[in-house]
Coordinates of C-alpha atoms and ligand atoms in Angstrom, one line a residue:
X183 CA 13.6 -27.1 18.2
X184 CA 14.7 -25.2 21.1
X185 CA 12.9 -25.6 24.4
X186 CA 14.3 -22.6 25.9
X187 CA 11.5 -20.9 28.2
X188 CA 12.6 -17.3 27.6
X189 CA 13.9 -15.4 24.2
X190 CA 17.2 -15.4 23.5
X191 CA 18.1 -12.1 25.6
X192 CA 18.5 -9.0 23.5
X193 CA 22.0 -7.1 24.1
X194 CA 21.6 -3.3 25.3
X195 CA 23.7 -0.7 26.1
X196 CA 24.6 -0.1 29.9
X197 CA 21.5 2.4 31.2
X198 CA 24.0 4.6 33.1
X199 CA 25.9 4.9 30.0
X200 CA 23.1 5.2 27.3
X201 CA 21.0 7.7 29.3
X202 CA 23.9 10.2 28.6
X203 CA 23.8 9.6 24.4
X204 CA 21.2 9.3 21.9
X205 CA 22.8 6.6 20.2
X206 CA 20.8 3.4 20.1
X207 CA 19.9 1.5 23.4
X208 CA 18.8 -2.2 21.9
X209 CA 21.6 -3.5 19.5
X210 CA 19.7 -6.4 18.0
X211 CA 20.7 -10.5 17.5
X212 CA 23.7 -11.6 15.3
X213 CA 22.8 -14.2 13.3
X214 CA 23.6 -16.7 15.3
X215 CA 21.5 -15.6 18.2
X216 CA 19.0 -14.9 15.8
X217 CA 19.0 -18.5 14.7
X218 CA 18.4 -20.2 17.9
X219 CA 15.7 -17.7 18.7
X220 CA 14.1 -19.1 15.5
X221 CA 14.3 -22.3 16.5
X222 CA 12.0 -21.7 19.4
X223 CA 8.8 -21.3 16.6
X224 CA 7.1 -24.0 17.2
X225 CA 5.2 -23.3 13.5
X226 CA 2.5 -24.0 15.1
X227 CA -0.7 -24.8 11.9
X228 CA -3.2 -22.6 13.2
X229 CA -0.3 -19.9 13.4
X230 CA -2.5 -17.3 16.3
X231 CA 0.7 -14.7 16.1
X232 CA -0.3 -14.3 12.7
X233 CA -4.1 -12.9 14.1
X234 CA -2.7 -10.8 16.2
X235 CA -0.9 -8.9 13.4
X236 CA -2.1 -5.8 12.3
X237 CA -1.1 -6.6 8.6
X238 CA -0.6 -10.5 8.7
X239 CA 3.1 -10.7 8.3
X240 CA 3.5 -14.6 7.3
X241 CA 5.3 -15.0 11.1
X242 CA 6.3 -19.0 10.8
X243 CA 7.2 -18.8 7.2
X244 CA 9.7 -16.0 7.9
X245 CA 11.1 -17.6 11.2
X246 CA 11.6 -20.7 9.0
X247 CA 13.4 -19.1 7.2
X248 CA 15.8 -17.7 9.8
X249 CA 16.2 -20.7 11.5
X250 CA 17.5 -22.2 7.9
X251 CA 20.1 -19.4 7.9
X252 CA 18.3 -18.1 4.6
X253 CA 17.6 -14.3 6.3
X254 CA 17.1 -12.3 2.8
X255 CA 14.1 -15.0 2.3
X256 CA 13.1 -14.4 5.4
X257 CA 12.9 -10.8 4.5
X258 CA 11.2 -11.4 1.6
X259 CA 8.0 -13.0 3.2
X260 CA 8.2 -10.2 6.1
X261 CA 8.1 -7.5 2.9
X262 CA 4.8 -9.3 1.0
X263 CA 3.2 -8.0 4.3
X264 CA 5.1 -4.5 5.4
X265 CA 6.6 -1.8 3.9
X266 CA 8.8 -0.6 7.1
X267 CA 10.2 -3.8 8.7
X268 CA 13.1 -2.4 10.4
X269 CA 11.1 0.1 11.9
X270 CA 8.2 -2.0 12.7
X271 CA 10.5 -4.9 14.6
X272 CA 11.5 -1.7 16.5
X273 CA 9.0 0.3 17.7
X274 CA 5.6 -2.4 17.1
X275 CA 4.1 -3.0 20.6
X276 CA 4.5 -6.6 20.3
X277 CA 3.3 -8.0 23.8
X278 CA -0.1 -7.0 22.0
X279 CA 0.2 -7.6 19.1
X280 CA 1.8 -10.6 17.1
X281 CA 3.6 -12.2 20.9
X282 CA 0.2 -11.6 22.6
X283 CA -0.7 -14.7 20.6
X284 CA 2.3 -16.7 20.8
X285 CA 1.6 -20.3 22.0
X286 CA 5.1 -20.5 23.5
X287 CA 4.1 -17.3 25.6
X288 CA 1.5 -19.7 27.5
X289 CA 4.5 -21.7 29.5
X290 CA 6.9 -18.8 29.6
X291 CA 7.9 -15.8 27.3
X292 CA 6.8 -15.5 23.3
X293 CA 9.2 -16.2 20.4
X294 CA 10.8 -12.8 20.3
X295 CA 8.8 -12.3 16.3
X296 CA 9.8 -8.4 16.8
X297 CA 13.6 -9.1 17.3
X298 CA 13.7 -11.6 14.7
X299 CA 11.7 -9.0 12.1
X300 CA 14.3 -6.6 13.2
X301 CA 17.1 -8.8 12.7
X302 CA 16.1 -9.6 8.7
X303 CA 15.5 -6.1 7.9
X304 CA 18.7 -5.0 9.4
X305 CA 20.6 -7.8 7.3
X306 CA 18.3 -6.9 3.9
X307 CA 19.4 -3.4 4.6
X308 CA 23.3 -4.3 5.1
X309 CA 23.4 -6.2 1.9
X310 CA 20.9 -4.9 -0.5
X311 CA 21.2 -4.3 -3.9
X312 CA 19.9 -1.3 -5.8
X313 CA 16.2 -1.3 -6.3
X314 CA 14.8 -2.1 -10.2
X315 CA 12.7 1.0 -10.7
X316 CA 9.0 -0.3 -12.2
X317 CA 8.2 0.7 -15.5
X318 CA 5.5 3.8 -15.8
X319 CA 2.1 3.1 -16.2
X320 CA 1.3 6.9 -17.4
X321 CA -1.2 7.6 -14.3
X322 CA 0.0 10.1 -11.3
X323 CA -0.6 9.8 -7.6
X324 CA -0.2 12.5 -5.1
X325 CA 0.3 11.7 -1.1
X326 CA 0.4 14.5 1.1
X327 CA 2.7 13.5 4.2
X328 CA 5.9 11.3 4.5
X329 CA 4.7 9.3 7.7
X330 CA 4.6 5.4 7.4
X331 CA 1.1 5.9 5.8
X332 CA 2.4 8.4 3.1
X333 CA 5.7 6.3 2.9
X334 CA 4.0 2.7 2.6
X335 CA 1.1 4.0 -0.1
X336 CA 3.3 5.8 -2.5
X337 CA 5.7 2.5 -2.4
X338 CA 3.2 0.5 -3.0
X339 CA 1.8 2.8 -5.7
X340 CA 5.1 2.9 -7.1
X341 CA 5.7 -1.0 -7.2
X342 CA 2.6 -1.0 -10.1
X343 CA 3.9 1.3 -11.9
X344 CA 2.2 4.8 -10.7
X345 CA 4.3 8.2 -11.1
X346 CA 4.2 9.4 -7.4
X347 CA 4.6 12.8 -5.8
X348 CA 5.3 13.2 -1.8
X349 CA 4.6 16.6 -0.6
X350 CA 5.7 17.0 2.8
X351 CA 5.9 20.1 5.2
X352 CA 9.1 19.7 7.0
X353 CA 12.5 18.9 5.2
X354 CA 12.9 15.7 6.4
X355 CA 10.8 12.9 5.1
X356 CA 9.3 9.9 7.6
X357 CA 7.2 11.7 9.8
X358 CA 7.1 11.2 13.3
X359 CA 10.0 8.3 12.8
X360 CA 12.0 11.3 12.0
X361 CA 11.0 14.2 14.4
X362 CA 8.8 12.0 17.2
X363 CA 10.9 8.5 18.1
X364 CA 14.0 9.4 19.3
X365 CA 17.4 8.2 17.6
X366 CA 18.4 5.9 21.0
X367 CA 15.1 4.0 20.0
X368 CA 15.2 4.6 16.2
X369 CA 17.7 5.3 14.4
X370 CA 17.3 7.8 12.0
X371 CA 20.1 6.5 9.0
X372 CA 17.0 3.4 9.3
X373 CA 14.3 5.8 8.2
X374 CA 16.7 7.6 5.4
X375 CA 17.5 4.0 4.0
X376 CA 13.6 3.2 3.5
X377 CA 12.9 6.7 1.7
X378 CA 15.9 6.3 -0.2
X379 CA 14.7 3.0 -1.0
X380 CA 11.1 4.7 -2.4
X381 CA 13.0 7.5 -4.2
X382 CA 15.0 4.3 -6.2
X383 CA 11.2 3.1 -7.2
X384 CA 11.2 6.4 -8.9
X385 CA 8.9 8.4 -5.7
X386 CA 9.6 12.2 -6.0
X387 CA 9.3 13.9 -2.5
X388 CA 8.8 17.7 -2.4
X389 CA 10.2 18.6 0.9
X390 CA 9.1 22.1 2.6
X391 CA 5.7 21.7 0.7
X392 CA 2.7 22.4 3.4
X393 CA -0.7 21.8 1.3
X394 CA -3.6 23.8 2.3
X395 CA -0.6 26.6 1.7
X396 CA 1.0 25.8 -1.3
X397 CA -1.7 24.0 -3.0
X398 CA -5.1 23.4 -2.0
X399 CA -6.0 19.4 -2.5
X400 CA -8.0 20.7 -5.2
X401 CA -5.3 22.3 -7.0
X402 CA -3.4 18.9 -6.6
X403 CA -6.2 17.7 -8.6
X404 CA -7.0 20.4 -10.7
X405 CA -4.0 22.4 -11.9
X406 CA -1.4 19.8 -11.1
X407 CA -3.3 16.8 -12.6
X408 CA -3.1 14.1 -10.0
X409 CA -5.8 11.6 -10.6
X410 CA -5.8 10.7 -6.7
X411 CA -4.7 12.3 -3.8
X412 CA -4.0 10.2 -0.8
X413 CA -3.7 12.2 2.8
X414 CA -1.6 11.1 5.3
X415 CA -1.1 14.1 7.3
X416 CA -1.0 12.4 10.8
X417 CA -1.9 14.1 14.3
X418 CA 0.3 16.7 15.3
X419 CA -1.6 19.3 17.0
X420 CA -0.7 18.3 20.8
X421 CA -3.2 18.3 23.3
X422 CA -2.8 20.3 26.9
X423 CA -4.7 19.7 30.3
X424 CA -6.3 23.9 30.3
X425 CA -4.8 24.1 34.0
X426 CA -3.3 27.2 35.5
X427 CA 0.2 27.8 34.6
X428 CA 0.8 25.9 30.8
X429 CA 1.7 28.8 29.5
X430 CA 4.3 29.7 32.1
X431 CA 8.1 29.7 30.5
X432 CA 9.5 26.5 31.1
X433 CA 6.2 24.2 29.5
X434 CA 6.3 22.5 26.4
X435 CA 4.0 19.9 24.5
X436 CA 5.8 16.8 23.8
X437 CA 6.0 17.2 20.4
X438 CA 7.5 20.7 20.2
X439 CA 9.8 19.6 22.6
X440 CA 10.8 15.9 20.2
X441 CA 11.4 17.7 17.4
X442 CA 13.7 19.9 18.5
X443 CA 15.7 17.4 19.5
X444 CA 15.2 14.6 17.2
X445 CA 14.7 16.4 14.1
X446 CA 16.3 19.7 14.7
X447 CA 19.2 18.0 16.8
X448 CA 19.1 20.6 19.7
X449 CA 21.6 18.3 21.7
X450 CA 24.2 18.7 19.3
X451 CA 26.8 21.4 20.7
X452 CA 26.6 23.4 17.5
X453 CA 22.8 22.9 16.6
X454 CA 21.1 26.2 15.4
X455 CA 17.6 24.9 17.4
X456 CA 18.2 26.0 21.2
X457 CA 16.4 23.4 23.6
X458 CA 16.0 23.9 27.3
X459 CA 17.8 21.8 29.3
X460 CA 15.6 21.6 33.3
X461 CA 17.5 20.2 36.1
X462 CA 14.1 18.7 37.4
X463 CA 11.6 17.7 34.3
X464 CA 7.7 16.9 34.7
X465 CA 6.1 14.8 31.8
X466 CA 2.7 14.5 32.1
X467 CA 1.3 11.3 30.5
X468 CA 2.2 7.2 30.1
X469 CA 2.6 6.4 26.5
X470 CA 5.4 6.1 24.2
X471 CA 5.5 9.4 24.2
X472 CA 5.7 10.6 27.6
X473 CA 8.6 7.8 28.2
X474 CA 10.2 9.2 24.8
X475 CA 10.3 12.6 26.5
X476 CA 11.5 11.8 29.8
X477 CA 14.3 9.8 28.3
X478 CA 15.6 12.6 26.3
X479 CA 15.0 15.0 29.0
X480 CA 17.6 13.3 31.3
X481 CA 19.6 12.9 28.2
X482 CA 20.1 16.6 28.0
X483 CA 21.1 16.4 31.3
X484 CA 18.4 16.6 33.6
X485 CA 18.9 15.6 37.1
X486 CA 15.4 14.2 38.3
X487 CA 13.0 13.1 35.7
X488 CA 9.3 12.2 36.5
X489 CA 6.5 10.5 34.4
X490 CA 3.3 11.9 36.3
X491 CA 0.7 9.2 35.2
X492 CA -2.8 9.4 36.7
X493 CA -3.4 4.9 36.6
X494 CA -1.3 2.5 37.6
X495 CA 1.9 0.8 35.9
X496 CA -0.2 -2.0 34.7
X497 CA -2.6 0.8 33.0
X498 CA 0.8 2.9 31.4
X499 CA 0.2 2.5 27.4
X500 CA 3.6 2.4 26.4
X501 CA 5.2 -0.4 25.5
X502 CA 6.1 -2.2 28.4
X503 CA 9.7 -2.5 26.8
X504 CA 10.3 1.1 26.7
X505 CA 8.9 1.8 30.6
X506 CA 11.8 -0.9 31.6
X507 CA 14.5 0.6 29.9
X508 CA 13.3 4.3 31.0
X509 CA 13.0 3.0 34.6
X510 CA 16.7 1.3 34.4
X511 CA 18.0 4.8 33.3
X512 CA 16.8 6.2 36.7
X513 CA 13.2 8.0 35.3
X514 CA 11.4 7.9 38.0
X515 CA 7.3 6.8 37.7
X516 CA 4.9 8.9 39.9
X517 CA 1.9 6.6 39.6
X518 CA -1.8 7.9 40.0
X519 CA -1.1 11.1 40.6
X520 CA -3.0 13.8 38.6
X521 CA -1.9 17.8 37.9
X522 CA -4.2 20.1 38.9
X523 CA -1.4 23.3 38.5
X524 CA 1.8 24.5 37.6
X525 CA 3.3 26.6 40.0
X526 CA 5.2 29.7 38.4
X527 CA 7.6 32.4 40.6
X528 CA 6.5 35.8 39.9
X529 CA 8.5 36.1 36.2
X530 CA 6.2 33.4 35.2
X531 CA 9.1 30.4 35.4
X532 CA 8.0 27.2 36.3
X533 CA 8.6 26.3 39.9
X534 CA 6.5 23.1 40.8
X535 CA 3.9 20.6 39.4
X536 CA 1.1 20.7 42.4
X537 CA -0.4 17.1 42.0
X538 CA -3.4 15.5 43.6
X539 CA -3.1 11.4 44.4
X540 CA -5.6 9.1 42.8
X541 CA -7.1 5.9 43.5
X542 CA -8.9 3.6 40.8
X543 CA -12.6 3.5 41.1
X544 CA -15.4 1.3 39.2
X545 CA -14.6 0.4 35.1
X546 CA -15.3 3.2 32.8
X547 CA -16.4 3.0 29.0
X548 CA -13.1 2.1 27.5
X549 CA -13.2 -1.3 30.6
X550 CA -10.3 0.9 32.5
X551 CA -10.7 1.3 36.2
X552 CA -11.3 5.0 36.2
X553 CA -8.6 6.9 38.4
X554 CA -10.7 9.0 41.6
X555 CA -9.0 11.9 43.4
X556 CA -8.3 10.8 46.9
X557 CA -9.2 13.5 48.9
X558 CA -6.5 16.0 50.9
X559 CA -3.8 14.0 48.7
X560 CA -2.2 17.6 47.4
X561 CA 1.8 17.8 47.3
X562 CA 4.1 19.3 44.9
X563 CA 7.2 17.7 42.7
X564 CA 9.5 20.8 42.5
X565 CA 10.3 20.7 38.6
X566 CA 12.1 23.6 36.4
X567 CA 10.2 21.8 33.2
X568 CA 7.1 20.6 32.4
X569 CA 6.8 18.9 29.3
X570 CA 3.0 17.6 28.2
X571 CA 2.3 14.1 26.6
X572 CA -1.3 13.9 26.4
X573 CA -1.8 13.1 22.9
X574 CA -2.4 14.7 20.2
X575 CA -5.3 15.5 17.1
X576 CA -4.7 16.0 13.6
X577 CA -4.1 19.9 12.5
X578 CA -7.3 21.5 10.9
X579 CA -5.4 22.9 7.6
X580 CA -6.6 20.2 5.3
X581 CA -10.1 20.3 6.6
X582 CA -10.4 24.2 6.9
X583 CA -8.9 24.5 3.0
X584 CA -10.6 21.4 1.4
X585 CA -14.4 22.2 0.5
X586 CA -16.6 19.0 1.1
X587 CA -13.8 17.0 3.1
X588 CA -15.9 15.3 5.9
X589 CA -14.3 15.0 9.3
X590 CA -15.2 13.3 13.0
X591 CA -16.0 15.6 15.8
X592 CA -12.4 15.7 16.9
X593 CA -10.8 16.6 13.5
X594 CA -9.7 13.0 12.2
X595 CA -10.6 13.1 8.1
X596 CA -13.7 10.6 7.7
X597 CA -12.7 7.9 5.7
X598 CA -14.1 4.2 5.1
X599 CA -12.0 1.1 5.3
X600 CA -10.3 1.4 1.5
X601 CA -9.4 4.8 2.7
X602 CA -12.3 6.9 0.5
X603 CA -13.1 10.1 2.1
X604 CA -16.1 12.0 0.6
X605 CA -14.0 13.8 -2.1
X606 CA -13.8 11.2 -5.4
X607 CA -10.2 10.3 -6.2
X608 CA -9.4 11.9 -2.4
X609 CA -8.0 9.2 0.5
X610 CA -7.1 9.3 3.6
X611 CA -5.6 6.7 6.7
X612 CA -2.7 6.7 9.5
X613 CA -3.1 8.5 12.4
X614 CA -5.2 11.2 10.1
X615 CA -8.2 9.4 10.0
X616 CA -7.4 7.3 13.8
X617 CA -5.8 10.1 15.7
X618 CA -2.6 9.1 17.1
X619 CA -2.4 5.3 16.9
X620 CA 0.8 3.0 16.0
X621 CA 3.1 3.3 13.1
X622 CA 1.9 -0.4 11.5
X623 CA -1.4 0.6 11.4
X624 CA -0.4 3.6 9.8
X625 CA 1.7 1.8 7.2
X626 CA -1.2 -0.6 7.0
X627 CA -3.8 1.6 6.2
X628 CA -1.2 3.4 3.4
X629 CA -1.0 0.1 1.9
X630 CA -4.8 -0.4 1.4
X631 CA -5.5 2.8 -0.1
X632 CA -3.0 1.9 -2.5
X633 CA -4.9 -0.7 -3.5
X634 CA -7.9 1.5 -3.5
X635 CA -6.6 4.1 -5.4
X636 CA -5.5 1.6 -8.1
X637 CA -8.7 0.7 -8.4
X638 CA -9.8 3.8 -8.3
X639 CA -7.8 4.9 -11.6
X640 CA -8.3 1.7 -13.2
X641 CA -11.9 2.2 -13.1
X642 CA -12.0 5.3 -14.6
X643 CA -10.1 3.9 -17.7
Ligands
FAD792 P1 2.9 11.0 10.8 O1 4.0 10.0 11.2 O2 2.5 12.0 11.8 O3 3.3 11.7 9.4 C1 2.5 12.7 8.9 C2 3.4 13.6 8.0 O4 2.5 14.5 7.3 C3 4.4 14.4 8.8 O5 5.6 14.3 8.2 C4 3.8 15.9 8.7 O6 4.9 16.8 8.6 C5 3.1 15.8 7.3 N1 2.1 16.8 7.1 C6 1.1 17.1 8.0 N2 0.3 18.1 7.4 C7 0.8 18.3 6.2 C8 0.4 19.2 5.1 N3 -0.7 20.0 5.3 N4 1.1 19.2 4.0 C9 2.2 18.4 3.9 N5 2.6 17.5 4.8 C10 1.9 17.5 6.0 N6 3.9 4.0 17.3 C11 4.4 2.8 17.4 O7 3.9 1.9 16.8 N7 5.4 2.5 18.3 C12 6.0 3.4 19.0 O8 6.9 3.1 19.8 C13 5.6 4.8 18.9 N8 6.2 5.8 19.5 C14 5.9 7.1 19.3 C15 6.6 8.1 19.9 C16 6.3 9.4 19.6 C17 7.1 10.5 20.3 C18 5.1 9.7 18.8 C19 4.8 11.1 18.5 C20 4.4 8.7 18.2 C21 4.8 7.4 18.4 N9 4.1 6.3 17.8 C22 4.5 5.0 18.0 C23 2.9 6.6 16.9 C24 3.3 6.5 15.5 O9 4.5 7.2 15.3 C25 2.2 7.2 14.6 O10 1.0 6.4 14.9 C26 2.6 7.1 13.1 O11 3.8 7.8 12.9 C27 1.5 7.7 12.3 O12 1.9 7.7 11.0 P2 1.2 8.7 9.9 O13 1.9 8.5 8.6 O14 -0.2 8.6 9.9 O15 1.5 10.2 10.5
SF4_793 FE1 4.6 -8.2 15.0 FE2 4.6 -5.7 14.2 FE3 6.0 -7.5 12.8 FE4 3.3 -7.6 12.8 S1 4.6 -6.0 11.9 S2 4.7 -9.3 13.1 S3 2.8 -6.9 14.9 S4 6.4 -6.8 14.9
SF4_794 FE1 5.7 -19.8 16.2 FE2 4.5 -18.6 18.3 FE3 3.5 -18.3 15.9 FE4 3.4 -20.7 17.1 S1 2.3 -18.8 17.7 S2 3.9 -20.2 14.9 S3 5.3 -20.7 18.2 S4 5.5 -17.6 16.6

């Protein structure tokens, strides 16, 4: 065992360096590294990390392994649990989650579960071999979406023998992995291993394919003869604040502004997608997605970069990780502050983000101290860019062209915890049915309706 206080530091690129690139900031153990990070499990019976896992992953069994030097069996065990490990040990927020309930996080800092989860599925994926594809059992299975939820159900569907058709709208498959998280935090050759990976189980994905356009879920059902249809058509319709100015040139939502250069690769010099590039960029918001803006911001070469968040640090709801390494490549956080307008020049260009100051008042419902204007606290960040993070709701296409689909009050699709929606044979989870949540829940939820829809067929025989 190794008594070490802290985890095995994880190697990084320099932030004055990496904040000019996209290429990946976090470069993950070696095995050896990996190893003695292992060895700091103390496998503890009652196993707590294991609770605090949003799909169980057998977290002292794996590390065992690792710490034997046996890393594809540690893979193995992580894989009984998740369909995306490398992208999970990535992007999961850990500190709480799985290391929330570490017992060596009680004296000093967690076993780093994330890094080592990282660390296995980059091995499996260096030295796998071809996939065996599972024999047919005759029955087929649409998903509608190539997010983790689309991605982990039609895997598992696949594994017991189901013929499965993706249809997804964009030409890239994997969802926001591929047009949301940027490549410096995950890399997109990661994402294109794990699809290729479902297209070996024998998955067909029909890129370019928006249903509620090209087919109706009904149609799927109907004319094409799927016996199920699962939905996993995420939350992309971004969310803005409705103050004066957001439609001023020089404003973009977070996600139209991601996608161009994640998925559309706007950076590159001879990209088709143009992008533009402010000298002084405004995101509004705290998650992962604000800090995913601003950091690409000032990698298109942005001078000042601020994340305009109306709590405190301790409130931001990105993973703490991510709000270090933004901070180290010079973002700078504008804590409790709160838009109230954008200031535009008279061609309607952005000149300024006129802010208010806050101070946190008495709990609200959600336990948060709720954030009070403090009063006379105007001043203005002079910004050329204004980019929105303030999450998102799922698109109403699905709803608006499937008769009898039930939906909550803000769009998500109704569904109950196997995934059935109030269509037979039609299911639903990821950030569809949550709004915008995390990606292993997503994946999580695309692996119970799996097993849902399995049942589903197999009751019909
Ligand atoms: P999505 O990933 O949104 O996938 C839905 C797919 O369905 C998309 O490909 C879409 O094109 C397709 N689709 C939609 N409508 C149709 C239609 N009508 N027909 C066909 N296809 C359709 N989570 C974390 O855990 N950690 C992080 O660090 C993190 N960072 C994030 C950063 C950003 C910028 C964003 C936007 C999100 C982040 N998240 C993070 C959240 C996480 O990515 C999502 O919770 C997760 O991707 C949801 O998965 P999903 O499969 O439900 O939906
Ligand atoms: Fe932790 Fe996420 Fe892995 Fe679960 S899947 S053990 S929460 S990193
Ligand atoms: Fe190991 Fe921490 Fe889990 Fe205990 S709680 S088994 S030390 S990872």
């Amino acid at each position: 065992m190794d008594l070490r206080t802290t985890k095995y530091p994880m190697p990084v690129r320099d932030p004055l360096v990496r904040n000019r690139d996209f290429e990946e900031v976090s470069l993950g153990y070696d095995g050896e590294t990996a190893r003695h990070e292992a060895q700091r499990c103390l496998h503890c019976k009652a196993h707590p990390c294991v609770d605090g896992c949003p799909v169980s992953v057998m977290i002292p069994d794996f590390i065992a392994k690792i710490a034997e030097g046996d890393f594809e069996g540690a893979y193995r065990i992580i894989g009984e649990s998740s369909s995306l490990p490398a992208v999970c040990g990535r992007v999961c927020p850990q500190e709480r989650q799985c290391e929330k309930f570490c017992v060596r996080g009680v004296k000093g800092e967690p076993v780093g579960i994330g890094r080592l989860e990282r660390f296995a599925a980059d091995y499996h994926l260096s030295h796998s071999e071809k996939t065996d594809r599972p024999v047919s059992n005759g029955h087929r299975v649409a998903v509608v979406g190539s997010g983790p939820a689309g991605l982990a159900c039609a895997g598992e569907l696949a594994k017991r023998g189901y013929e499965v058709t993706v249809f997804e709208a964009l030409h890239t498959a994997g969802g926001v992995l591929v047009y949301g998280i940027p490549e410096f935090r995950l890399p997109k050759e990661i994402v294109r291993r794990e699809v290729e990976h479902l297209l070996g189980l024998g998955v067909k994905i029909e890129m370019d394919s928006v249903i509620g356009r090209l087919y109706t879920v009904e149609e799927l059902k109907r004319e094409l003869g799927f016996e199920a249809v699962f939905l996993g058509t995420g939350a992309g319709l971004p969310r803005f604040m409705g103050i004066k100015g957001e439609n001023a040139k020089g404003v973009f939502s977070a996600n139209e502004y991601l996608t161009r250069a994640n998925l559309m690769k706007a950076y590159e010099a001879d990209s088709a997608t143009p992008i533009y590039r402010g000298k002084r960029v405004a995101v509004v918001g705290g998650g992962n997605v604000a800090m995913d803006a601003a950091r690409t911001a000032k990698r298109l070469g942005a001078e000042k970069v601020f994340i305009v968040y109306r709590r405190s640090r301790e409130e931001l709801p990105a993973r703490r990780e991510e709000v270090e390494h933004a901070v180290e490549e010079e973002i700078e956080l504008q804590l409790l502050t709160n838009p109230v307008e954008i200031v535009t020049d008279g061609d309607n260009n952005v000149v300024a983000l006129e802010c208010v100051r806050m101070e946190l008042g008495e709990p609200d419902e959600s336990g948060r101290r709720r954030p009070v204007v403090k009063e006379g606290s105007e001043f203005r960040i002079e910004a050329d860019c204004v980019i929105m993070a303030l999450g998102t709701s799922p698109n109403p296409l699905i709803k608006q062209t499937t008769a009898g689909l039930l939906t909550k009050p803000r769009g998500e699709i109704a569904a109950d915890e196997n995934g059935k929606t109030s269509l037979e044979g039609v299911f639903a989870g990821g950030d569809a049915v949550t709004g915008s949540a995390t990606v292993i829940l997503a994946m999580g939820a695309g692996k119970v309706a799996a097993r849902a829809i399995d049942e589903f067929i197999a009751g019909k025989e």
